[in-house]
């Protein structure tokens, strides 16, 4: 059975050992971009391993292109994250500084808190400066260049890309990995970016007559076999295609797994906090993109059963009469105003969420579910329409208050 379906079987310990001793290590775009998101300790652990494997590292041209295309945005996002943290901390300090309302702190305790805040401000502001400086003097880029000067592949010519795009249409239509989860992206190079990366390192592995270990932070089902939310292995179809083209082994690791096994294989100490940080960042990304509890919102569902008196005002307006007391109208105005507050909050929340998603999309498009982004945009439009209707109905109620009995 294994001889016919080897792609479904786990590699032996000996196979893994041979892979780590001989394989070509291929880095995805997100591995490079995430270096701007990690702490100094985690970056140090990555570069320590990169140094050990620098002669066997290769970066597909498409991955390098996407890295340079998004590098400045990644730096800017981290600068903004530290600036936002400073503003959030200042807001908390201001809350405690107001001694006339809860929550209260004793003067002595507040002084300690304020002193600690100052230390944190200084550390955060230093981080902001570091990221600002990276725009013109990028220490991470300099280290990558020093390690991987001649380790980037050549670009596919246009004729090769056109053939690949045509193949990609059929592959995506039949859900053949990788890349079909990006089917909704605009632009052929964006839509077929993962497939280009795949084809580029297939060609490199065949040329080198070498197995491949692919390191990626992409977590989508068009790269991984996922069952009940658990990532099992690389997609068997990818393992099979790689073997058919190159007659060699193929395996994939997410960044924390890669560092863990690299540390064990090369006898390098990898800090436990490094692995935890990578895992926490992954969970943070999942929360950002899952949009928990998010359901499609339509204007009709928002309107349904929300208005009673204000619906009937249209009828009375056409007859030139008012059928409600001032008390009823005041109550309706209060209810509409409370509803408006809720919708205002939801509109603001959704605008911020979409802003975060759009920023994140630039950094790591591999994690995005485009259908959810489209759904979020639609929801925001429905919420805004509903808000406008609320404002109109409040105005209608106010116009009748003086005529009510």
CSV table of C-alpha atoms in Angstrom, one decimal:
chain,number,residue,atom,x,y,z
A,1,UNK,CA,0.0,0.0,0.0
A,2,UNK,CA,2.8,2.4,0.9
A,3,UNK,CA,4.4,1.9,-2.5
A,4,UNK,CA,1.3,3.2,-4.2
A,5,UNK,CA,0.3,5.9,-1.7
A,6,UNK,CA,3.6,7.0,0.0
A,7,UNK,CA,2.4,10.6,0.1
A,8,UNK,CA,-0.1,9.7,2.9
A,9,UNK,CA,2.5,8.0,5.1
A,10,UNK,CA,4.7,9.7,7.7
A,11,UNK,CA,8.4,9.8,6.8
A,12,UNK,CA,10.6,7.5,8.8
A,13,UNK,CA,13.1,8.8,11.3
A,14,UNK,CA,15.9,8.0,8.8
A,15,UNK,CA,14.1,10.0,6.1
A,16,UNK,CA,13.8,13.0,8.4
A,17,UNK,CA,17.5,12.7,9.4
A,18,UNK,CA,18.5,12.6,5.7
A,19,UNK,CA,16.3,15.6,5.0
A,20,UNK,CA,17.9,17.7,7.7
A,21,UNK,CA,21.4,16.7,6.6
A,22,UNK,CA,20.9,17.2,2.8
A,23,UNK,CA,17.7,19.1,1.9
A,24,UNK,CA,17.5,22.5,0.4
A,25,UNK,CA,15.8,24.9,2.9
A,26,UNK,CA,13.3,27.2,1.1
A,27,UNK,CA,12.0,30.3,2.9
A,28,UNK,CA,8.5,31.7,2.2
A,29,UNK,CA,7.8,35.5,2.1
A,30,UNK,CA,6.0,35.5,5.5
A,31,UNK,CA,9.1,34.0,7.2
A,32,UNK,CA,11.1,37.0,6.1
A,33,UNK,CA,8.4,39.6,6.8
A,34,UNK,CA,7.7,38.2,10.3
A,35,UNK,CA,11.3,39.0,11.3
A,36,UNK,CA,10.0,42.6,11.6
A,37,UNK,CA,7.3,41.5,14.0
A,38,UNK,CA,9.4,39.3,16.4
A,39,UNK,CA,11.3,40.4,19.5
A,40,UNK,CA,15.1,40.7,19.4
A,41,UNK,CA,15.5,37.3,21.1
A,42,UNK,CA,13.4,35.5,18.5
A,43,UNK,CA,15.1,37.3,15.6
A,44,UNK,CA,18.4,36.2,17.1
A,45,UNK,CA,17.3,32.6,17.3
A,46,UNK,CA,16.3,32.7,13.6
A,47,UNK,CA,19.5,34.2,12.5
A,48,UNK,CA,21.5,31.7,14.5
A,49,UNK,CA,19.9,28.9,12.6
A,50,UNK,CA,20.0,30.7,9.3
A,51,UNK,CA,23.8,31.0,9.8
A,52,UNK,CA,24.0,27.2,10.2
A,53,UNK,CA,22.1,26.5,7.0
A,54,UNK,CA,23.1,29.5,4.9
A,55,UNK,CA,24.8,27.3,2.2
A,56,UNK,CA,21.5,25.3,1.8
A,57,UNK,CA,19.0,28.1,1.9
A,58,UNK,CA,17.2,29.3,-1.2
A,59,UNK,CA,14.5,32.0,-1.7
A,60,UNK,CA,12.2,31.8,-4.8
A,61,UNK,CA,12.3,35.0,-6.8
A,62,UNK,CA,8.5,35.4,-6.3
A,63,UNK,CA,9.0,35.2,-2.5
A,64,UNK,CA,11.8,37.7,-2.6
A,65,UNK,CA,9.7,40.0,-4.8
A,66,UNK,CA,6.7,39.9,-2.3
A,67,UNK,CA,9.1,40.6,0.6
A,68,UNK,CA,10.5,43.7,-1.0
A,69,UNK,CA,7.1,44.8,-2.1
A,70,UNK,CA,5.7,44.6,1.5
A,71,UNK,CA,8.8,45.3,3.6
A,72,UNK,CA,8.2,49.0,4.3
A,73,UNK,CA,4.6,48.4,5.2
A,74,UNK,CA,5.7,45.7,7.7
A,75,UNK,CA,8.1,48.2,9.3
A,76,UNK,CA,5.5,50.9,9.4
A,77,UNK,CA,2.9,48.6,11.0
A,78,UNK,CA,5.3,47.7,13.8
A,79,UNK,CA,6.1,51.4,14.4
A,80,UNK,CA,2.3,52.1,14.6
A,81,UNK,CA,1.8,49.2,17.0
A,82,UNK,CA,4.3,50.8,19.4
A,83,UNK,CA,2.8,54.2,19.0
A,84,UNK,CA,-0.7,52.9,19.6
A,85,UNK,CA,0.6,51.2,22.8
A,86,UNK,CA,2.0,54.5,24.0
A,87,UNK,CA,-1.4,56.2,23.5
A,88,UNK,CA,-3.3,53.4,25.2
A,89,UNK,CA,-1.0,53.5,28.2
A,90,UNK,CA,-1.4,57.3,28.4
A,91,UNK,CA,-5.1,56.9,28.4
A,92,UNK,CA,-5.0,54.4,31.3
A,93,UNK,CA,-2.7,56.7,33.3
A,94,UNK,CA,-5.1,59.6,32.7
A,95,UNK,CA,-8.0,57.6,34.0
A,96,UNK,CA,-6.2,56.9,37.3
A,97,UNK,CA,-5.0,60.5,37.5
A,98,UNK,CA,-8.6,61.8,37.7
A,99,UNK,CA,-9.1,61.3,41.5
A,100,UNK,CA,-12.7,62.5,41.4
A,101,UNK,CA,-14.1,59.3,40.0
A,102,UNK,CA,-13.6,55.6,40.1
A,103,UNK,CA,-11.2,53.7,39.8
A,104,UNK,CA,-9.3,55.3,42.7
A,105,UNK,CA,-5.6,54.9,43.5
A,106,UNK,CA,-3.8,56.3,46.6
A,107,UNK,CA,-1.4,59.1,45.8
A,108,UNK,CA,1.5,56.9,46.8
A,109,UNK,CA,0.4,54.0,44.6
A,110,UNK,CA,-0.3,56.4,41.7
A,111,UNK,CA,3.2,57.8,41.9
A,112,UNK,CA,4.7,54.3,41.6
A,113,UNK,CA,2.4,53.6,38.7
A,114,UNK,CA,3.3,56.9,37.0
A,115,UNK,CA,7.0,56.2,37.5
A,116,UNK,CA,6.6,52.7,35.9
A,117,UNK,CA,4.6,54.3,33.1
A,118,UNK,CA,7.4,56.6,32.3
A,119,UNK,CA,9.9,53.7,32.1
A,120,UNK,CA,7.5,51.9,29.7
A,121,UNK,CA,7.0,55.1,27.6
A,122,UNK,CA,10.8,55.4,27.2
A,123,UNK,CA,11.1,51.8,26.1
A,124,UNK,CA,8.3,52.0,23.7
A,125,UNK,CA,9.5,55.3,22.2
A,126,UNK,CA,12.9,53.7,21.7
A,127,UNK,CA,11.2,50.9,19.8
A,128,UNK,CA,9.4,53.5,17.7
A,129,UNK,CA,12.7,55.1,16.8
A,130,UNK,CA,14.3,51.8,15.9
A,131,UNK,CA,11.5,51.0,13.5
A,132,UNK,CA,11.6,54.5,12.0
A,133,UNK,CA,15.3,54.1,11.4
A,134,UNK,CA,14.8,50.8,9.7
A,135,UNK,CA,13.0,52.5,6.7
A,136,UNK,CA,16.4,54.0,5.7
A,137,UNK,CA,18.9,51.8,7.6
A,138,UNK,CA,17.4,48.3,7.8
A,139,UNK,CA,19.5,46.1,10.1
A,140,UNK,CA,17.3,43.0,9.3
A,141,UNK,CA,17.6,43.5,5.6
A,142,UNK,CA,21.4,43.9,5.9
A,143,UNK,CA,21.7,40.6,7.8
A,144,UNK,CA,19.6,38.8,5.3
A,145,UNK,CA,21.7,40.2,2.4
A,146,UNK,CA,24.9,39.2,4.1
A,147,UNK,CA,23.6,35.6,4.7
A,148,UNK,CA,21.8,35.0,1.4
A,149,UNK,CA,23.7,37.1,-1.2
A,150,UNK,CA,23.5,34.5,-3.9
A,151,UNK,CA,20.6,32.5,-2.6
A,152,UNK,CA,17.7,34.0,-4.6
A,153,UNK,CA,16.3,32.4,-7.7
A,154,UNK,CA,15.7,33.9,-11.1
A,155,UNK,CA,12.5,35.5,-12.3
A,156,UNK,CA,10.2,33.5,-14.6
A,157,UNK,CA,10.0,35.1,-18.1
A,158,UNK,CA,6.6,36.3,-19.3
A,159,UNK,CA,6.0,33.4,-21.6
A,160,UNK,CA,6.6,30.9,-18.7
A,161,UNK,CA,4.3,33.0,-16.5
A,162,UNK,CA,1.5,33.0,-19.1
A,163,UNK,CA,1.7,29.2,-19.4
A,164,UNK,CA,1.6,28.9,-15.6
A,165,UNK,CA,-1.4,31.3,-15.3
A,166,UNK,CA,-3.3,29.1,-17.8
A,167,UNK,CA,-2.4,26.0,-15.8
A,168,UNK,CA,-3.4,27.8,-12.6
A,169,UNK,CA,-6.9,28.4,-13.9
A,170,UNK,CA,-7.4,24.6,-14.2
A,171,UNK,CA,-5.7,23.8,-10.9
A,172,UNK,CA,-7.8,26.4,-9.0
A,173,UNK,CA,-11.0,25.2,-10.7
A,174,UNK,CA,-10.3,21.7,-9.5
A,175,UNK,CA,-8.9,22.8,-6.0
A,176,UNK,CA,-5.4,21.4,-6.8
A,177,UNK,CA,-2.9,22.9,-4.3
A,178,UNK,CA,-1.2,25.2,-3.7
A,179,UNK,CA,-2.7,28.7,-4.1
A,180,UNK,CA,-6.4,28.1,-4.9
A,181,UNK,CA,-7.4,29.8,-1.7
A,182,UNK,CA,-6.1,33.0,-3.3
A,183,UNK,CA,-8.5,32.7,-6.2
A,184,UNK,CA,-10.3,35.9,-5.4
A,185,UNK,CA,-7.2,38.2,-5.4
A,186,UNK,CA,-6.9,40.9,-8.0
A,187,UNK,CA,-4.0,40.7,-10.4
A,188,UNK,CA,-2.5,37.5,-11.8
A,189,UNK,CA,0.8,37.7,-10.0
A,190,UNK,CA,-1.1,38.1,-6.7
A,191,UNK,CA,-3.7,35.4,-7.5
A,192,UNK,CA,-1.1,32.9,-8.6
A,193,UNK,CA,1.8,34.0,-6.3
A,194,UNK,CA,1.8,30.8,-4.3
A,195,UNK,CA,1.7,28.6,-7.4
A,196,UNK,CA,4.6,30.6,-8.9
A,197,UNK,CA,6.7,30.0,-5.7
A,198,UNK,CA,5.8,26.3,-5.9
A,199,UNK,CA,6.8,26.0,-9.5
A,200,UNK,CA,10.0,28.0,-8.9
A,201,UNK,CA,11.2,25.7,-6.1
A,202,UNK,CA,10.1,22.6,-8.0
A,203,UNK,CA,12.4,23.7,-10.8
A,204,UNK,CA,15.3,24.4,-8.4
A,205,UNK,CA,14.9,21.1,-6.6
A,206,UNK,CA,15.0,19.3,-10.0
A,207,UNK,CA,18.0,21.3,-11.1
A,208,UNK,CA,19.9,20.5,-7.9
A,209,UNK,CA,18.7,16.9,-7.7
A,210,UNK,CA,17.8,17.7,-4.1
A,211,UNK,CA,15.0,17.2,-1.5
A,212,UNK,CA,13.3,20.3,0.0
A,213,UNK,CA,12.2,21.6,3.4
A,214,UNK,CA,9.8,24.5,2.9
A,215,UNK,CA,9.4,26.9,5.8
A,216,UNK,CA,6.2,28.9,5.8
A,217,UNK,CA,3.8,30.6,8.1
A,218,UNK,CA,1.0,30.1,5.6
A,219,UNK,CA,-1.7,28.1,7.4
A,220,UNK,CA,-4.3,27.6,4.7
A,221,UNK,CA,-5.7,24.3,3.5
A,222,UNK,CA,-4.2,24.7,0.1
A,223,UNK,CA,-0.8,24.0,1.7
A,224,UNK,CA,-1.7,21.8,4.6
A,225,UNK,CA,-3.8,18.8,5.3
A,226,UNK,CA,-6.2,20.0,8.0
A,227,UNK,CA,-8.7,17.8,9.8
A,228,UNK,CA,-11.1,19.2,12.4
A,229,UNK,CA,-9.0,22.3,12.8
A,230,UNK,CA,-5.8,20.3,13.4
A,231,UNK,CA,-2.9,20.6,10.9
A,232,UNK,CA,-1.8,17.1,10.1
A,233,UNK,CA,0.9,17.3,7.4
A,234,UNK,CA,1.7,19.0,4.1
A,235,UNK,CA,-1.0,18.3,1.5
A,236,UNK,CA,-0.4,14.8,0.1
A,237,UNK,CA,-1.0,16.1,-3.4
A,238,UNK,CA,2.0,18.4,-3.0
A,239,UNK,CA,4.2,15.6,-1.7
A,240,UNK,CA,3.2,13.4,-4.6
A,241,UNK,CA,3.7,16.1,-7.3
A,242,UNK,CA,7.1,17.0,-5.8
A,243,UNK,CA,8.2,13.3,-5.9
A,244,UNK,CA,6.9,12.9,-9.5
A,245,UNK,CA,8.8,15.9,-10.7
A,246,UNK,CA,12.1,15.6,-8.7
A,247,UNK,CA,12.2,12.0,-7.5
A,248,UNK,CA,13.0,13.4,-4.0
A,249,UNK,CA,11.4,14.1,-0.7
A,250,UNK,CA,9.4,17.1,0.3
A,251,UNK,CA,8.4,18.4,3.7
A,252,UNK,CA,7.1,21.6,5.3
A,253,UNK,CA,7.5,23.3,8.7
A,254,UNK,CA,5.8,26.2,10.4
A,255,UNK,CA,8.3,28.6,11.9
A,256,UNK,CA,8.1,27.4,15.5
A,257,UNK,CA,8.4,23.8,14.4
A,258,UNK,CA,11.3,24.6,12.2
A,259,UNK,CA,13.2,26.3,15.0
A,260,UNK,CA,12.5,23.5,17.5
A,261,UNK,CA,13.7,20.7,15.2
A,262,UNK,CA,16.6,22.9,13.9
A,263,UNK,CA,17.8,23.5,17.4
A,264,UNK,CA,17.7,19.7,18.1
A,265,UNK,CA,19.4,18.7,14.9
A,266,UNK,CA,22.2,21.4,14.9
A,267,UNK,CA,22.6,21.3,18.7
A,268,UNK,CA,21.7,25.0,19.1
A,269,UNK,CA,19.8,26.3,22.1
A,270,UNK,CA,16.5,27.8,21.1
A,271,UNK,CA,14.9,29.9,23.9
A,272,UNK,CA,11.5,28.5,25.0
A,273,UNK,CA,10.2,32.1,25.0
A,274,UNK,CA,11.0,32.2,21.3
A,275,UNK,CA,8.7,29.3,20.5
A,276,UNK,CA,6.0,30.7,22.7
A,277,UNK,CA,6.2,34.1,21.0
A,278,UNK,CA,5.8,32.6,17.6
A,279,UNK,CA,2.8,30.5,18.7
A,280,UNK,CA,1.2,33.5,20.5
A,281,UNK,CA,1.6,35.6,17.3
A,282,UNK,CA,-0.1,32.9,15.3
A,283,UNK,CA,-3.0,32.8,17.7
A,284,UNK,CA,-3.2,36.6,17.6
A,285,UNK,CA,-3.4,36.5,13.8
A,286,UNK,CA,-6.1,33.9,14.0
A,287,UNK,CA,-8.2,36.0,16.3
A,288,UNK,CA,-7.8,39.0,14.1
A,289,UNK,CA,-8.9,37.1,11.0
A,290,UNK,CA,-11.6,34.8,12.4
A,291,UNK,CA,-14.0,37.7,13.2
A,292,UNK,CA,-15.7,35.6,16.0
A,293,UNK,CA,-19.5,35.7,16.0
A,294,UNK,CA,-19.5,37.6,12.7
A,295,UNK,CA,-22.6,36.9,10.6
A,296,UNK,CA,-23.7,38.5,7.4
A,297,UNK,CA,-25.9,41.5,8.1
A,298,UNK,CA,-28.5,42.8,5.7
A,299,UNK,CA,-30.4,46.1,5.8
A,300,UNK,CA,-33.7,44.1,6.0
A,301,UNK,CA,-32.6,42.1,9.1
A,302,UNK,CA,-31.4,45.3,10.8
A,303,UNK,CA,-34.8,47.0,10.1
A,304,UNK,CA,-36.9,44.0,11.1
A,305,UNK,CA,-39.0,44.7,14.2
A,306,UNK,CA,-36.9,47.7,15.2
A,307,UNK,CA,-39.5,50.4,14.6
A,308,UNK,CA,-43.1,50.5,15.6
A,309,UNK,CA,-44.3,54.1,16.2
A,310,UNK,CA,-41.8,55.6,13.7
A,311,UNK,CA,-43.1,53.2,11.0
A,312,UNK,CA,-46.7,54.4,11.5
A,313,UNK,CA,-45.6,58.1,11.4
A,314,UNK,CA,-45.4,57.8,7.6
A,315,UNK,CA,-49.1,56.9,7.6
A,316,UNK,CA,-50.1,59.7,9.9
A,317,UNK,CA,-48.0,62.2,8.0
A,318,UNK,CA,-49.8,61.4,4.8
A,319,UNK,CA,-53.1,62.0,6.6
A,320,UNK,CA,-51.9,65.2,8.2
A,321,UNK,CA,-52.7,63.9,11.7
A,322,UNK,CA,-50.8,62.7,14.7
A,323,UNK,CA,-51.9,59.5,16.5
A,324,UNK,CA,-49.5,59.5,19.4
A,325,UNK,CA,-49.0,61.2,22.7
A,326,UNK,CA,-45.9,63.3,23.4
A,327,UNK,CA,-44.9,60.6,26.0
A,328,UNK,CA,-45.1,57.9,23.3
A,329,UNK,CA,-43.0,60.0,20.9
A,330,UNK,CA,-40.4,60.8,23.6
A,331,UNK,CA,-40.1,57.1,24.4
A,332,UNK,CA,-39.7,56.3,20.7
A,333,UNK,CA,-37.1,59.0,20.3
A,334,UNK,CA,-35.2,57.6,23.3
A,335,UNK,CA,-35.3,54.0,21.8
A,336,UNK,CA,-34.1,55.2,18.4
A,337,UNK,CA,-31.3,57.2,20.0
A,338,UNK,CA,-30.1,54.2,22.1
A,339,UNK,CA,-30.2,52.1,18.9
A,340,UNK,CA,-28.2,54.8,17.2
A,341,UNK,CA,-25.5,54.6,19.9
A,342,UNK,CA,-25.2,50.9,19.4
A,343,UNK,CA,-24.9,51.2,15.6
A,344,UNK,CA,-22.4,54.0,15.9
A,345,UNK,CA,-20.2,51.8,18.0
A,346,UNK,CA,-20.6,48.9,15.6
A,347,UNK,CA,-19.7,51.1,12.6
A,348,UNK,CA,-16.6,52.4,14.4
A,349,UNK,CA,-15.6,48.8,15.4
A,350,UNK,CA,-16.0,47.5,11.9
A,351,UNK,CA,-14.1,50.4,10.4
A,352,UNK,CA,-11.2,49.7,12.7
A,353,UNK,CA,-11.4,45.9,12.1
A,354,UNK,CA,-11.3,46.4,8.3
A,355,UNK,CA,-8.4,48.8,8.7
A,356,UNK,CA,-6.5,46.1,10.7
A,357,UNK,CA,-7.4,43.5,8.1
A,358,UNK,CA,-6.3,45.6,5.2
A,359,UNK,CA,-3.0,46.4,6.9
A,360,UNK,CA,-2.5,42.7,7.7
A,361,UNK,CA,-3.5,41.7,4.2
A,362,UNK,CA,-0.4,43.5,2.9
A,363,UNK,CA,1.9,41.8,5.4
A,364,UNK,CA,0.6,38.2,5.2
A,365,UNK,CA,-2.0,37.6,2.6
A,366,UNK,CA,-1.6,33.9,3.1
A,367,UNK,CA,-3.8,34.0,6.2
A,368,UNK,CA,-6.7,35.9,4.8
A,369,UNK,CA,-10.1,34.5,4.0
A,370,UNK,CA,-11.2,36.9,1.2
A,371,UNK,CA,-14.9,35.9,1.6
A,372,UNK,CA,-14.8,37.2,5.1
A,373,UNK,CA,-13.3,40.5,4.0
A,374,UNK,CA,-16.0,40.9,1.4
A,375,UNK,CA,-18.6,40.0,4.0
A,376,UNK,CA,-17.1,42.6,6.4
A,377,UNK,CA,-17.3,45.3,3.7
A,378,UNK,CA,-20.9,44.4,3.0
A,379,UNK,CA,-21.8,44.4,6.7
A,380,UNK,CA,-20.3,47.9,7.1
A,381,UNK,CA,-22.3,49.3,4.2
A,382,UNK,CA,-25.5,47.8,5.7
A,383,UNK,CA,-24.7,49.2,9.1
A,384,UNK,CA,-24.2,52.7,7.6
A,385,UNK,CA,-27.5,52.5,5.7
A,386,UNK,CA,-29.2,51.5,8.9
A,387,UNK,CA,-27.6,54.4,10.7
A,388,UNK,CA,-28.9,56.8,8.1
A,389,UNK,CA,-32.4,55.4,8.5
A,390,UNK,CA,-32.2,55.8,12.2
A,391,UNK,CA,-31.2,59.5,11.9
A,392,UNK,CA,-34.1,60.0,9.4
A,393,UNK,CA,-36.6,58.4,11.8
A,394,UNK,CA,-35.4,60.4,14.8
A,395,UNK,CA,-35.8,63.6,12.7
A,396,UNK,CA,-39.4,62.5,11.8
A,397,UNK,CA,-40.3,61.9,15.5
A,398,UNK,CA,-38.9,65.3,16.4
A,399,UNK,CA,-41.0,67.0,13.7
A,400,UNK,CA,-44.1,65.6,15.3
A,401,UNK,CA,-43.4,66.2,19.0
A,402,UNK,CA,-44.9,69.7,18.9
A,403,UNK,CA,-48.2,68.4,17.4
A,404,UNK,CA,-48.7,65.4,19.6
A,405,UNK,CA,-51.5,65.5,22.2
